[in-house]
């Protein structure tokens, strides 16, 4: 027997199968999708068996060393999916398979995650005199027919005597690490008429591969609808896949699911490798019929999937930003076709791209326009910071200050958002709101402190830093970029009696801290929750009646063609945290651009209006969804080399691509990462045509050049 093996090394020049011979004694263990250990050059590598054959062309064929698994790791479906993924993202096939698997099951020599075993004691042969102490042990075992050794040992030590006499026997059985143990009571709601309509539409089409865009305002009861649909799917003996953004996973949605379903597996990055491995095995063995997880769980080895749901589907984190750069929504579509089951994309703020697809009929649009239960839409106040008084030089306006004090006196809770951390600051005129824009692109320039330059991250344009506002001649330009930590100080001094908790990347790095902050805030142990956009999604706190957005402009002037959309999205999402129960909620938006359409329309909840206006901008600027974007990133640790090659690559692309704009090269942001210098070339086009072939040729051309790395990103998030 001969097999074709895809080895664990991810490089384009070895991304093909190699043929090996299987010695007679190992033949029985070989199946397609199983891992084997093989000699490769002078190493021992693991790889996946992709094909079994009797005839070979090669002259010199080596024997495999061993078979790694008892059962195939990759199912027929996942093998096919991996091929699709590597074609679609122009990544190596091996990187696609590896991306689908938990660490314990990747083909990777020497990284073993252990299976946990438990020592179980059973009755063997009760023959002879039994003391009362021994009887206690036997009674305990008889309760369930078996019992763990540790538990018996706690009762008394005669278990050892019984074992020695052969009256009991011991064996090691595989167990799972406990992931969830918190049971939580969450009332079930009878669906209202709007919800029922959505439910009926989907439940009547459970055998079709229809993609739905469920556009439901925050608090409209989408989650409630998901759960009813899932219940139906499970009653039909099928399984459900629910994807949520990483950050919302540790909170309530999971607890709500657990209150209603008992065979849930959870997959997210907060689990240890061992826990992930266990959850994965439970899924593979059919012991879980619901998988709730973040992006990569779109590859969960469920079989017989009956519905796939992607909640908060507008979230950028559903796209992976390292190779293979896949979009979980596209993978979900592939699987929904494979299983002929519906795909539900749920959101309160569809991306323009999704809404455009729905208008074209590619997605079926379903709406939940009102809040469920008794909750009302919050009152939104736009606070014009060019006119408003700041309290004691802080970021807090008089309006917000008064609103916070009022809510504190009512013992209601407050969420404050200081959005987006980690971006280099921009310069803005505090009097008139001016920010400098690129002459070639409709985006703000970023202030680069080291070189005192204003740079366009899109086309590479650069100019000297300005010190005076060209509109109103103010020479006190402001660097935007106050972080959450500074705000925390300000708030504590402005509201000395308030209990304040901060949630951002810095306060949530440790496992479980995110959950802890949410839980203690939900219990009312704090009055004010301050955080980054981490707090904007999915949370449901009934006692929160005020949300303050400290600076809506930060996201507005992030240099990206999506900045208007992101701002609209952020305001609606965070506003959706206010007044989710009986008490009416308030929202205060602080901005230097009170007339900006993204802000005014978000404050009126006018998505249609926003969509119309922003689609016009996209058309004029030749941006998605009218045009597609593909980013070619070229990187190397050799600066001279990459600066030279990037221009060659640009001319190759320009000469070979038909009907496409080739823009750049521009510097990667940041330019140097891990000692790699990065350049970007952006391709804009209406029709894909020859694109993949040309890019594949380019990759092929450079595949044996170890000094140059090429990465392709289709529909990049950050441009
Ligand atoms: P979404 O997922 O759209 O944000 P949720 O499902 O979280 O909405 O529902 C928002 C709130 O309304 C929750 O507190 C939920 O328990 C409640 N709710 C949902 N559906 C109903 C209903 N039909 N009747 C009463 N309350 C409901
Ligand atoms: Zn530009």
XYZ file of C-alpha atoms and ligand atoms in Angstrom:
747
model
C 0.000 0.000 0.000
C 1.148 3.497 -0.851
C -0.197 6.740 0.571
C -0.009 10.411 -0.345
C 0.886 12.523 2.660
C 0.607 16.276 3.192
C 3.336 17.132 5.701
C 3.158 19.687 8.481
C 5.495 22.290 6.932
C 3.638 25.307 5.579
C 5.534 26.711 2.626
C 4.268 27.095 -0.903
C 7.113 25.079 -2.405
C 6.303 21.930 -0.402
C 2.545 22.339 -0.335
C 1.797 19.114 -2.154
C 1.517 15.469 -1.181
C 4.502 13.139 -1.013
C 4.234 9.409 -1.591
C 5.195 6.880 1.110
C 5.032 3.136 1.406
C 3.059 1.550 4.264
C 4.700 -1.513 5.817
C 2.415 -4.555 5.998
C 1.838 -4.366 9.779
C 0.526 -0.787 9.575
C -1.825 -1.210 6.641
C -4.920 -1.799 8.806
C -4.489 1.516 10.599
C -4.408 3.626 7.447
C -7.452 5.689 6.565
C -7.874 8.881 4.627
C -7.685 11.884 6.968
C -5.533 10.135 9.579
C -2.148 11.432 10.742
C 1.087 9.537 10.122
C 4.697 10.108 11.089
C 7.068 10.122 8.116
C 10.734 10.702 7.330
C 11.168 13.960 5.412
C 14.634 15.155 4.380
C 16.441 14.439 7.599
C 13.527 15.053 9.909
C 10.549 13.165 11.252
C 7.357 15.013 10.378
C 3.664 14.468 10.878
C 1.275 14.702 8.001
C -2.258 13.920 6.885
C -3.046 10.976 4.628
C -4.918 12.447 1.663
C -4.944 9.496 -0.690
C -4.384 5.730 -0.741
C -3.105 4.080 -3.892
C -1.605 0.860 -5.259
C 0.387 2.152 -8.205
C 3.028 4.794 -8.032
C 5.235 6.646 -10.474
C 8.022 7.530 -8.071
C 11.083 5.311 -8.081
C 12.351 5.866 -4.587
C 9.703 5.655 -1.875
C 10.314 5.603 1.860
C 8.354 3.744 4.528
C 6.217 5.666 6.993
C 7.412 5.505 10.596
C 4.066 5.086 12.343
C 0.358 5.837 12.345
C -0.520 8.571 14.869
C -4.293 8.270 15.360
C -6.873 5.541 15.795
C -9.522 7.440 13.883
C -9.213 9.970 11.060
C -8.863 13.558 12.284
C -10.229 15.091 9.100
C -13.640 13.962 7.925
C -14.575 13.798 4.276
C -16.364 17.114 4.632
C -13.422 18.863 6.283
C -11.010 17.487 3.680
C -13.121 19.065 0.951
C -13.593 22.259 2.915
C -9.838 22.616 3.341
C -9.325 22.480 -0.401
C -11.965 25.127 -0.917
C -10.337 27.262 1.782
C -6.881 27.105 0.295
C -8.177 27.914 -3.201
C -10.325 30.712 -1.914
C -7.678 32.397 0.252
C -4.575 31.432 -1.763
C -3.031 29.837 1.325
C -1.194 26.554 1.610
C -3.414 23.506 1.935
C -1.643 22.419 5.096
C -2.268 25.802 6.765
C -5.952 25.421 5.911
C -6.202 22.018 7.563
C -4.236 23.189 10.574
C -6.557 26.189 10.977
C -9.530 23.851 11.336
C -8.122 21.804 14.170
C -7.438 22.375 17.849
C -3.778 22.395 18.765
C -3.888 18.827 20.026
C -4.906 17.523 16.621
C -2.821 19.613 14.282
C -0.181 17.702 12.391
C 2.696 18.866 14.504
C 5.359 16.661 15.837
C 6.042 16.901 19.534
C 3.116 19.022 20.674
C 0.915 16.554 22.421
C -2.012 17.534 24.573
C -2.963 14.704 26.859
C -6.242 12.947 27.222
C -7.320 13.021 30.844
C -8.165 9.717 32.514
C -10.092 8.914 35.642
C -9.645 5.779 37.781
C -12.983 4.040 38.065
C -13.772 1.167 40.434
C -16.349 -1.505 39.659
C -17.551 -4.675 41.392
C -15.693 -7.757 40.179
C -16.409 -10.807 42.260
C -17.889 -10.447 45.761
C -16.771 -13.639 47.303
C -15.996 -14.000 51.045
C -16.562 -12.152 54.304
C -17.352 -8.459 54.057
C -16.780 -6.043 56.939
C -19.193 -3.113 57.581
C -16.563 -0.667 56.329
C -16.165 -2.630 53.144
C -19.957 -2.756 52.780
C -20.029 1.073 52.783
C -17.708 1.041 49.781
C -19.769 -1.567 47.971
C -23.007 0.346 48.621
C -21.479 3.479 47.159
C -20.404 1.622 44.004
C -23.820 -0.004 43.675
C -25.504 3.406 43.513
C -24.252 3.900 39.940
C -22.573 0.614 39.162
C -19.210 2.375 39.398
C -17.429 5.099 41.305
C -14.200 7.037 41.055
C -11.298 5.726 43.099
C -10.627 9.120 44.719
C -14.188 9.371 45.937
C -14.137 5.871 47.457
C -10.833 6.575 49.101
C -12.481 9.514 50.855
C -15.049 7.177 52.436
C -12.486 4.788 53.884
C -9.363 2.937 52.890
C -10.871 -0.559 52.724
C -11.280 0.002 48.990
C -7.615 -0.977 48.660
C -8.181 -4.236 50.546
C -11.158 -5.121 48.347
C -9.088 -4.413 45.245
C -6.262 -6.557 46.498
C -8.657 -9.451 47.184
C -9.994 -9.165 43.656
C -13.520 -8.356 44.792
C -13.316 -4.988 43.023
C -11.536 -4.066 39.814
C -10.123 -0.770 38.680
C -9.843 0.715 35.222
C -8.851 4.003 33.622
C -11.557 5.714 31.604
C -11.232 8.768 29.443
C -12.807 11.903 30.920
C -13.311 15.486 29.902
C -12.074 18.557 31.683
C -15.049 20.417 33.127
C -15.687 23.572 31.116
C -19.046 24.895 32.282
C -20.590 24.214 35.592
C -22.578 27.357 36.253
C -26.271 26.718 35.825
C -28.292 29.832 35.490
C -31.975 30.487 35.406
C -33.222 32.458 32.456
C -36.931 32.788 31.796
C -38.216 31.565 28.512
C -40.342 34.068 26.594
C -43.271 33.338 24.367
C -42.268 34.847 21.019
C -44.112 38.008 20.030
C -45.704 38.308 16.588
C -42.652 39.811 14.891
C -40.439 37.106 16.333
C -42.910 34.411 15.335
C -42.848 35.573 11.729
C -39.072 35.251 11.613
C -39.238 31.885 13.337
C -41.859 30.531 10.951
C -40.028 31.670 7.840
C -36.871 29.848 8.880
C -38.469 26.773 10.387
C -40.487 26.291 7.196
C -37.254 26.247 5.203
C -35.021 24.055 7.316
C -34.027 21.955 4.330
C -32.868 24.813 2.143
C -29.461 26.391 1.971
C -30.988 29.878 2.146
C -28.897 32.626 3.772
C -30.926 35.024 5.889
C -29.952 38.466 7.060
C -31.796 38.932 10.344
C -31.748 42.660 10.880
C -33.130 43.214 14.353
C -32.500 46.261 16.508
C -30.639 45.668 19.756
C -32.946 44.043 22.274
C -35.428 42.944 19.628
C -35.200 39.366 20.819
C -32.935 37.783 18.206
C -31.323 35.475 20.741
C -34.740 34.303 21.861
C -35.578 33.446 18.240
C -32.269 31.614 17.753
C -33.005 29.426 20.746
C -36.467 28.466 19.532
C -35.098 27.601 16.099
C -32.319 25.547 17.658
C -34.835 23.689 19.779
C -36.774 22.792 16.651
C -33.632 21.667 14.810
C -32.595 19.456 17.713
C -36.054 17.905 17.898
C -35.438 16.800 14.306
C -32.275 15.010 15.380
C -29.934 17.546 13.802
C -27.215 19.771 15.213
C -26.711 23.534 15.521
C -23.707 25.768 15.093
C -23.806 29.213 16.716
C -20.954 31.636 16.160
C -20.586 34.751 18.267
C -17.750 37.279 18.537
C -15.013 36.121 20.888
C -15.744 38.822 23.388
C -19.415 38.079 23.939
C -18.721 34.431 24.539
C -17.819 34.641 28.152
C -21.067 36.345 29.017
C -24.765 35.966 28.996
C -25.533 34.436 25.623
C -23.794 31.271 26.725
C -25.549 31.217 30.068
C -28.881 31.674 28.344
C -28.122 28.731 26.058
C -27.078 26.604 28.995
C -30.304 27.368 30.808
C -32.168 25.734 27.968
C -29.949 23.103 26.345
C -27.785 20.438 27.889
C -25.555 19.099 25.141
C -23.609 22.270 24.371
C -19.939 22.348 23.492
C -18.082 25.626 23.736
C -14.997 26.569 21.751
C -13.102 29.796 22.264
C -9.635 31.066 22.940
C -10.260 31.394 26.676
C -10.039 27.610 27.045
C -6.820 25.775 27.730
C -5.491 23.468 25.011
C -6.680 20.496 27.019
C -10.184 21.879 27.484
C -10.424 22.634 23.777
C -9.308 19.143 22.918
C -11.968 17.679 25.180
C -14.749 19.844 23.775
C -13.606 18.916 20.291
C -13.721 15.197 21.078
C -17.211 15.528 22.572
C -18.383 17.167 19.326
C -16.685 14.602 17.126
C -18.275 11.735 19.053
C -21.712 13.258 18.725
C -21.987 13.917 22.458
C -22.817 17.583 21.825
C -25.544 18.738 19.482
C -24.922 22.466 19.843
C -21.610 24.205 19.350
C -21.260 27.772 20.534
C -17.981 29.372 19.666
C -15.907 32.110 18.135
C -14.566 32.321 14.578
C -12.649 29.071 14.328
C -15.544 26.975 15.595
C -17.052 27.398 12.153
C -14.913 24.285 11.505
C -16.393 22.322 14.420
C -16.684 18.665 13.396
C -20.452 18.543 13.817
C -22.281 16.264 11.474
C -25.809 16.598 10.206
C -25.927 20.340 10.808
C -29.481 21.687 10.739
C -28.846 25.405 11.168
C -25.867 27.757 11.299
C -26.291 31.062 13.103
C -23.773 33.890 13.144
C -24.715 36.483 15.727
C -23.369 40.040 15.507
C -22.357 39.029 12.013
C -21.086 42.516 11.183
C -18.131 41.986 13.542
C -14.721 42.188 11.899
C -13.291 39.400 14.001
C -15.148 36.830 11.878
C -12.371 37.374 9.373
C -9.059 35.840 10.331
C -6.148 38.199 9.741
C -3.366 35.632 9.517
C -2.988 32.909 6.903
C -5.291 31.372 5.902
C -7.175 34.667 5.802
C -10.656 33.240 5.714
C -14.037 34.787 6.388
C -16.092 32.616 8.737
C -19.276 33.772 7.014
C -18.068 32.374 3.683
C -17.067 29.116 5.343
C -20.494 28.965 6.977
C -22.104 29.416 3.562
C -20.076 26.522 2.213
C -21.209 24.293 5.072
C -24.820 25.406 4.757
C -24.695 24.264 1.131
C -23.037 21.006 2.134
C -25.783 20.212 4.643
C -28.642 21.981 2.847
C -29.463 23.968 5.928
C -30.189 27.648 6.497
C -27.586 30.195 7.516
C -28.799 33.036 9.716
C -26.745 36.219 9.903
C -28.042 38.234 12.838
C -27.189 41.850 13.579
C -28.538 45.205 14.673
C -26.198 46.967 12.274
C -25.705 45.098 9.011
C -22.585 46.067 7.110
C -23.295 47.973 3.918
C -22.023 44.966 2.062
C -24.549 42.641 3.693
C -27.414 45.037 3.277
C -26.528 45.497 -0.370
C -26.552 41.729 -0.826
C -29.949 41.565 0.832
C -31.279 44.271 -1.506
C -30.062 42.197 -4.425
C -31.808 39.121 -3.081
C -28.625 37.194 -2.300
C -29.727 37.138 1.327
C -33.311 36.986 2.392
C -33.960 39.961 4.646
C -35.886 39.411 7.883
C -36.561 42.233 10.292
C -37.230 42.776 13.963
C -37.718 46.537 14.050
C -38.897 46.968 17.650
C -37.581 45.973 21.031
C -39.085 42.872 22.590
C -40.956 42.931 25.862
C -41.526 46.259 27.529
C -38.290 47.958 26.584
C -38.393 51.193 24.602
C -35.837 52.728 22.271
C -33.517 54.990 24.284
C -33.537 58.807 24.081
C -30.376 60.022 22.379
C -28.774 63.417 22.982
C -25.951 64.682 20.791
C -23.621 66.859 22.787
C -21.759 69.451 20.701
C -18.285 69.623 22.229
C -17.299 72.713 20.244
C -19.869 74.598 22.337
C -20.169 72.625 25.548
C -18.359 73.367 28.734
C -15.990 70.643 29.945
C -16.125 69.911 33.634
C -12.749 70.671 35.238
C -10.803 70.171 32.014
C -11.923 66.571 31.797
C -13.413 64.715 28.848
C -16.835 65.001 30.483
C -19.269 67.678 29.289
C -21.791 69.472 31.482
C -24.636 67.515 29.861
C -23.045 64.148 30.539
C -21.935 65.225 34.015
C -25.504 66.131 34.974
C -26.900 62.959 33.436
C -24.436 60.786 35.370
C -25.252 62.520 38.652
C -28.948 62.099 38.025
C -28.657 58.370 37.361
C -26.357 57.904 40.335
C -28.998 59.491 42.563
C -31.584 57.023 41.209
C -29.187 54.101 41.844
C -29.271 53.175 38.183
C -26.180 52.052 36.293
C -24.051 53.784 33.705
C -21.817 52.606 30.871
C -19.171 54.942 29.490
C -17.388 54.220 26.252
C -14.013 55.555 25.291
C -13.739 53.906 21.938
C -10.859 52.281 20.120
C -7.515 52.019 21.751
C -4.189 51.465 20.171
C -4.427 53.811 17.198
C -1.811 56.441 16.606
C -3.338 59.806 17.324
C -4.694 62.245 14.805
C -4.540 66.038 14.975
C -7.729 67.983 15.306
C -8.708 71.597 15.805
C -10.688 71.758 19.059
C -12.493 74.924 17.928
C -13.854 73.983 14.528
C -13.314 70.242 14.392
C -10.947 70.360 11.393
C -8.830 67.299 10.660
C -6.422 67.022 7.770
C -7.450 64.825 4.881
C -5.508 63.149 2.083
C -5.793 64.941 -1.278
C -6.086 61.596 -3.087
C -8.362 59.705 -0.754
C -11.338 60.595 1.351
C -9.774 59.726 4.673
C -7.947 61.513 7.495
C -4.203 61.613 7.673
C -2.550 59.989 10.641
C -0.089 61.914 12.747
C 3.274 60.126 12.885
C 5.170 61.520 15.810
C 8.653 60.172 15.100
C 8.975 61.915 11.740
C 6.531 64.770 12.384
C 4.579 63.708 9.310
C 0.930 63.448 8.337
C 0.467 60.225 6.419
C -2.198 58.554 4.348
C -2.367 54.870 5.230
C -4.227 54.176 2.084
C -2.170 55.595 -0.801
C 1.116 56.446 0.878
C 0.773 60.226 0.563
C 2.711 62.173 3.202
C 3.080 65.810 4.167
C 4.606 67.814 6.997
C 2.781 68.076 10.275
C 0.616 71.167 10.525
C 0.728 73.373 13.599
C -2.047 75.800 12.709
C -5.602 75.017 11.677
C -5.966 76.137 8.028
C -9.663 76.888 8.546
C -9.733 79.007 11.698
C -6.014 79.697 12.278
C -6.112 78.232 15.761
C -2.565 77.207 16.716
C -3.577 74.935 19.582
C -4.215 71.747 17.628
C -5.189 68.805 19.750
C -3.809 65.297 19.632
C -6.716 62.918 19.961
C -5.992 59.831 21.915
C -6.997 60.006 25.551
C -7.073 56.456 26.807
C -9.415 54.747 29.210
C -6.973 54.928 32.079
C -6.907 58.691 32.105
C -10.693 58.772 31.892
C -10.944 56.453 34.861
C -8.959 58.932 36.956
C -11.129 61.813 35.826
C -14.338 59.995 36.622
C -13.185 58.924 40.031
C -12.363 62.494 40.910
C -15.573 63.940 39.416
C -17.840 61.364 41.062
C -16.023 60.434 44.274
C -18.887 58.360 45.646
C -19.402 56.280 42.484
C -18.011 52.776 42.234
C -16.158 52.601 38.924
C -14.821 49.587 37.051
C -12.779 49.682 33.882
C -12.827 47.066 31.157
C -10.342 47.133 28.301
C -7.557 44.947 26.968
C -5.318 45.822 29.897
C -7.781 44.801 32.576
C -8.910 41.597 30.877
C -5.732 39.828 29.853
C -5.993 37.247 32.622
C -8.280 34.287 32.028
C -11.702 34.830 33.539
C -11.298 38.540 34.343
C -13.661 39.588 31.581
C -16.387 37.402 32.985
C -15.671 38.586 36.508
C -16.074 42.255 35.595
C -19.341 41.580 33.757
C -20.745 39.484 36.573
C -19.917 41.949 39.315
C -21.339 44.839 37.303
C -24.493 42.821 36.614
C -24.848 42.164 40.346
C -24.791 45.896 40.982
C -21.406 45.964 42.692
C -20.430 48.946 40.545
C -22.241 52.064 39.359
C -20.157 52.893 36.316
C -18.616 50.537 33.780
C -16.009 52.273 31.682
C -14.468 50.576 28.692
C -13.445 50.317 25.077
C -15.658 48.923 22.343
C -15.296 45.642 24.177
C -18.350 46.731 26.185
C -20.401 47.748 23.166
C -21.715 44.367 22.129
C -24.130 41.803 23.336
C -24.323 42.735 26.997
C -27.729 42.826 28.624
C -27.875 44.720 31.932
C -31.452 45.651 32.854
C -30.394 48.380 35.319
C -28.255 50.344 32.855
C -30.172 53.471 31.885
C -27.396 55.751 30.710
C -24.735 55.206 28.105
C -22.195 57.935 27.451
C -19.956 57.948 24.394
C -17.060 60.164 25.384
C -15.661 60.807 21.963
C -17.548 59.662 18.925
C -14.965 61.296 16.654
C -12.133 58.873 17.314
C -13.706 56.172 15.209
C -14.913 58.743 12.681
C -11.396 59.769 11.788
C -9.672 56.461 11.868
C -8.117 56.359 8.428
C -10.326 53.818 6.740
C -12.977 53.939 4.085
C -15.195 52.221 6.642
C -14.886 54.905 9.324
C -18.412 56.287 8.807
C -19.859 52.829 8.910
C -17.860 51.892 11.984
C -19.012 55.032 13.766
C -22.653 54.417 12.957
C -22.245 50.856 14.082
C -20.514 51.694 17.334
C -23.088 54.296 18.341
C -26.029 52.001 17.637
C -24.406 49.067 19.373
C -23.484 50.904 22.503
C -26.749 52.840 22.605
C -28.437 49.454 22.513
C -27.034 48.752 25.991
C -29.238 51.439 27.532
C -32.770 50.928 28.797
C -33.087 47.245 27.973
C -35.757 46.572 30.504
C -38.732 48.590 31.864
C -36.896 51.821 32.668
C -36.333 54.063 29.675
C -32.723 54.578 28.712
C -30.687 57.654 27.822
C -27.671 58.009 25.595
C -25.311 60.985 25.448
C -22.954 61.221 22.475
C -20.092 63.690 22.834
C -18.725 64.876 19.503
C -16.968 67.753 17.803
C -18.931 66.913 14.662
C -22.552 67.056 15.777
C -23.759 67.454 12.196
C -21.865 64.526 10.736
C -24.390 62.269 9.061
C -23.068 59.087 10.651
C -23.710 60.592 14.072
C -27.036 62.294 13.413
C -28.493 59.294 11.621
C -27.237 56.877 14.263
C -28.886 59.030 16.927
C -32.182 58.773 15.043
C -31.784 55.043 14.461
C -32.094 55.739 10.748
C -30.158 52.888 9.179
C -31.883 53.207 5.806
C -30.959 56.890 5.626
C -27.385 56.119 6.562
C -27.206 53.292 4.058
C -28.351 55.535 1.224
C -25.921 58.313 1.964
C -22.914 56.106 2.630
C -23.582 53.950 -0.434
C -23.345 57.118 -2.459
C -19.949 57.889 -0.911
C -18.768 54.386 -1.692
C -19.858 54.690 -5.284
C -18.079 58.005 -5.742
C -14.937 56.814 -3.943
C -14.985 53.463 -5.761
C -15.128 51.442 -2.566
C -16.955 48.254 -1.582
C -19.623 47.103 -2.080
C -19.422 48.688 -5.556
C -15.802 47.714 -5.973
C -13.855 44.827 -4.532
C -10.535 45.304 -2.786
C -7.661 42.873 -2.539
C -4.510 43.633 -0.643
C -1.142 42.209 -1.640
C 1.328 42.420 1.228
C 4.977 41.841 0.478
C 7.362 41.496 3.380
C 10.979 40.741 4.050
C 13.598 41.293 6.689
C 15.804 42.677 3.926
C 14.807 46.302 3.417
C 16.796 46.884 0.195
C 15.448 43.748 -1.389
C 11.801 44.296 -0.560
C 11.916 47.955 -1.687
C 13.217 46.775 -5.049
C 10.893 43.779 -5.462
C 7.770 45.700 -4.549
C 8.124 47.887 -7.626
C 8.717 44.854 -9.812
C 5.600 43.251 -8.372
C 3.610 46.354 -9.022
C 4.603 46.385 -12.698
C 3.873 42.680 -13.046
C 0.397 43.180 -11.603
C -0.234 46.261 -13.719
C 0.752 44.518 -16.910
C -1.109 41.274 -16.259
C -4.356 42.341 -14.615
C -7.220 43.297 -16.876
C -9.728 45.975 -15.889
C -8.263 46.603 -12.466
C -6.712 49.511 -10.626
C -3.364 48.766 -8.997
C -2.675 51.272 -6.220
C 0.520 51.780 -4.241
C 2.930 50.594 -3.113
C 2.313 52.084 0.321
C 4.009 51.304 3.598
C 2.395 48.734 5.831
C 1.028 50.098 9.095
C 3.067 49.613 11.118
C 5.834 49.389 8.544
C 8.072 47.129 10.554
C 6.614 44.184 12.442
C 8.783 41.535 14.009
C 11.696 42.837 11.959
C 9.823 42.383 8.713
C 9.428 45.383 6.425
C 6.018 45.408 4.823
C 4.662 47.035 1.695
C 1.114 46.947 0.419
C -0.329 47.047 -3.044
C -4.067 47.470 -3.297
C -6.101 46.135 -6.189
C -9.518 47.640 -6.893
C -11.887 45.969 -9.330
C -15.432 45.258 -10.298
C -14.955 41.786 -11.753
C -12.570 39.179 -10.412
C -11.812 37.543 -13.828
C -8.085 36.755 -13.961
C -7.216 37.932 -10.431
C -6.646 34.593 -8.682
C -4.630 33.182 -11.577
C -2.339 36.192 -11.701
C -1.885 36.204 -7.924
C -1.224 32.480 -7.885
C 1.453 32.938 -10.543
C 2.978 35.669 -8.438
C 3.082 33.400 -5.383
C 4.544 30.595 -7.516
C 7.181 32.925 -8.864
C 8.378 33.791 -5.361
C 7.824 30.433 -3.694
C 11.427 29.359 -3.635
C 12.666 32.797 -2.667
C 12.841 32.486 1.109
C 13.592 36.158 1.596
C 10.318 37.475 0.196
C 6.942 36.631 1.667
C 3.706 37.395 -0.123
C 0.344 37.482 1.573
C -2.968 38.065 -0.116
C -5.995 39.469 1.723
C -9.307 39.490 -0.073
C -11.776 42.086 1.233
C -9.414 43.352 3.935
C -10.897 44.846 7.107
C -8.525 47.711 7.599
C -8.008 49.846 4.547
P -31.192 40.650 20.990
O -30.479 39.337 20.883
O -31.911 41.036 19.720
O -30.367 41.773 21.534
P -32.541 39.415 23.219
O -32.990 38.082 22.741
O -31.337 39.482 24.087
O -32.405 40.441 22.010
O -33.780 40.085 23.962
C -33.690 41.337 24.616
C -34.437 41.280 25.925
O -35.835 41.087 25.686
C -33.974 40.135 26.772
O -33.948 40.544 28.121
C -35.028 39.065 26.528
O -35.152 38.211 27.642
C -36.286 39.882 26.286
N -37.213 39.233 25.365
C -36.909 38.631 24.189
N -38.020 38.164 23.576
C -39.056 38.483 24.373
C -40.488 38.299 24.297
N -41.035 37.686 23.259
N -41.228 38.752 25.316
C -40.669 39.371 26.363
N -39.351 39.594 26.507
C -38.549 39.168 25.523
Zn -4.355 58.904 0.241
